[in-house]
XYZ file of C-alpha atoms in Angstrom:
189
model
C 80.085 166.924 166.615
C 82.541 166.262 169.094
C 84.823 168.822 168.334
C 88.649 167.748 169.590
C 90.256 170.789 172.359
C 94.279 170.715 171.330
C 95.816 172.962 173.057
C 94.791 172.044 176.778
C 95.129 168.167 176.024
C 97.755 168.391 174.077
C 99.619 170.744 175.901
C 99.654 167.976 179.326
C 100.180 165.395 177.506
C 104.020 167.026 176.764
C 105.128 164.945 179.478
C 103.763 161.791 178.534
C 107.133 160.093 176.556
C 106.921 156.998 178.593
C 105.159 154.334 179.022
C 102.045 152.071 176.934
C 98.832 153.227 176.181
C 96.590 151.301 175.232
C 92.773 151.373 174.777
C 90.705 148.272 173.637
C 88.010 149.543 171.535
C 84.145 148.284 169.938
C 80.064 147.995 170.879
C 79.346 147.016 173.738
C 79.145 142.747 173.901
C 82.391 142.368 172.607
C 85.001 142.036 175.015
C 87.291 144.545 175.534
C 86.746 145.259 179.384
C 87.590 141.211 179.622
C 90.843 142.000 177.000
C 91.753 145.552 178.823
C 91.675 143.147 181.901
C 94.163 140.499 180.799
C 96.601 142.346 179.361
C 96.711 145.501 181.839
C 97.511 142.363 184.086
C 100.518 140.265 181.461
C 101.851 144.432 180.460
C 101.464 145.360 184.169
C 99.500 148.194 183.965
C 96.640 150.392 185.187
C 93.294 148.876 184.406
C 90.530 150.747 183.848
C 86.607 150.370 183.292
C 85.536 152.819 181.226
C 82.119 152.838 182.363
C 82.913 153.802 185.415
C 83.516 156.858 184.350
C 80.463 158.355 183.545
C 78.361 160.994 184.283
C 75.178 159.925 186.562
C 73.064 161.010 184.399
C 74.698 159.388 181.268
C 74.339 155.909 183.481
C 70.104 156.846 184.067
C 69.888 157.187 180.033
C 70.948 154.019 179.740
C 69.250 152.362 181.622
C 66.559 153.236 180.479
C 67.232 152.062 177.388
C 67.978 155.456 175.543
C 71.209 155.413 173.500
C 73.639 158.408 174.371
C 74.640 160.764 171.533
C 78.091 163.000 170.679
C 76.684 166.122 173.808
C 76.332 163.201 175.940
C 79.696 161.682 175.550
C 82.003 164.793 175.060
C 82.848 164.827 179.670
C 83.072 161.261 179.249
C 85.727 161.553 176.212
C 87.281 164.253 178.744
C 87.820 162.230 181.297
C 88.601 159.815 180.544
C 91.805 161.616 178.586
C 92.810 162.971 182.113
C 92.479 159.933 184.110
C 94.520 158.377 180.977
C 97.073 161.476 181.428
C 97.329 160.439 185.333
C 99.444 157.957 184.787
C 101.809 158.623 183.489
C 103.271 155.038 183.292
C 100.929 153.376 180.567
C 97.606 152.376 181.578
C 94.569 150.206 179.842
C 91.456 151.229 179.369
C 88.227 149.417 178.293
C 86.230 152.787 176.344
C 84.452 151.275 173.413
C 85.526 154.652 171.227
C 82.696 154.064 168.679
C 83.643 156.998 166.367
C 86.445 158.592 165.079
C 85.994 162.004 166.101
C 86.371 160.221 169.942
C 88.827 158.986 168.997
C 90.849 161.717 168.361
C 89.413 163.286 171.089
C 91.388 160.683 173.604
C 94.378 160.571 171.657
C 94.710 163.952 172.028
C 95.843 163.413 175.285
C 97.983 160.824 175.322
C 100.702 161.035 172.734
C 101.753 157.391 171.090
C 98.077 156.163 171.997
C 97.159 152.505 170.534
C 93.750 150.833 169.822
C 93.156 147.144 169.961
C 89.324 147.103 168.036
C 87.732 144.051 168.952
C 85.286 142.415 166.245
C 81.823 141.231 166.473
C 78.531 140.206 165.546
C 75.648 141.825 166.721
C 74.092 138.839 167.448
C 77.534 137.593 169.312
C 77.212 140.548 170.923
C 73.461 140.447 171.491
C 73.942 137.371 173.110
C 77.053 138.187 175.767
C 74.500 141.788 176.605
C 71.830 139.563 177.776
C 73.966 137.414 179.151
C 75.439 140.351 182.137
C 74.573 139.757 185.621
C 76.050 142.096 187.975
C 73.464 145.175 187.615
C 75.174 146.450 183.762
C 73.785 149.870 182.883
C 73.737 148.896 179.645
C 70.510 146.453 177.798
C 71.325 144.905 175.247
C 68.436 147.264 173.351
C 71.046 149.164 172.613
C 73.142 146.766 171.284
C 71.588 147.746 167.971
C 72.555 151.708 168.428
C 76.123 150.967 169.070
C 76.494 149.431 165.982
C 74.852 151.630 163.788
C 77.389 155.082 165.835
C 80.867 152.561 164.887
C 82.818 153.661 162.799
C 85.408 151.491 161.068
C 88.434 152.420 162.735
C 90.496 150.927 159.529
C 93.404 153.583 158.275
C 94.284 154.522 161.650
C 97.267 154.980 163.323
C 98.048 152.018 165.810
C 95.193 150.057 165.413
C 94.567 146.686 165.799
C 91.486 144.631 164.227
C 90.480 141.462 166.638
C 88.184 139.248 165.906
C 85.928 139.156 169.445
C 84.694 135.870 168.909
C 88.484 134.582 170.211
C 89.371 133.720 172.977
C 90.403 136.368 175.481
C 94.123 134.493 176.446
C 94.706 134.292 172.751
C 92.981 138.138 171.894
C 95.983 139.063 174.309
C 98.400 136.994 173.340
C 98.598 138.862 169.467
C 97.822 142.054 170.950
C 101.786 141.301 173.230
C 102.894 140.260 169.635
C 101.309 143.554 168.066
C 102.517 146.283 170.111
C 105.890 144.231 170.954
C 106.152 144.375 166.146
C 105.442 148.024 166.394
C 107.615 148.703 168.944
C 105.460 150.390 171.650
C 107.276 148.503 174.460
C 110.665 150.191 173.018
C 109.698 153.634 172.504
C 108.204 153.438 176.102
C 111.385 152.814 177.809
């Protein structure tokens, strides 16, 4: 089980009182990288692709069609937390963040962390993953394991639920409306 690290992580996030940190989350193929790029551009924040922070062992495992487990994700989540902290003005991260414990671990890294959870059907996720080009290490055979691992984020603090089948510009506009309605940008100033 992923354990949240309270001591060093929360202490190091104390200097992050300014800024807006947003994670676009969901299963493979939900559109998180696409929406995260749109949001980063619209909000003038740094875009972070979470997949780029996986260690080589994780990439090899996924390439072989083997689902990652909690132990595989621990170091990856710590690296993502450190990367978020390295952007004191804020950032937008594309990251699956499938379990509550993973989201809690990321929240330990940065105060006021917000999530946009893109919900899609398994059929749509499969189709999108199968259509990927460019050597993405995640095969469509692992989509079902993502749905099996996903824990509902409803009821958690600062989480927006969106339909991942909607066009990215519309999701971006809806997210910015939500950010403004929550006063998250005014808090960041």
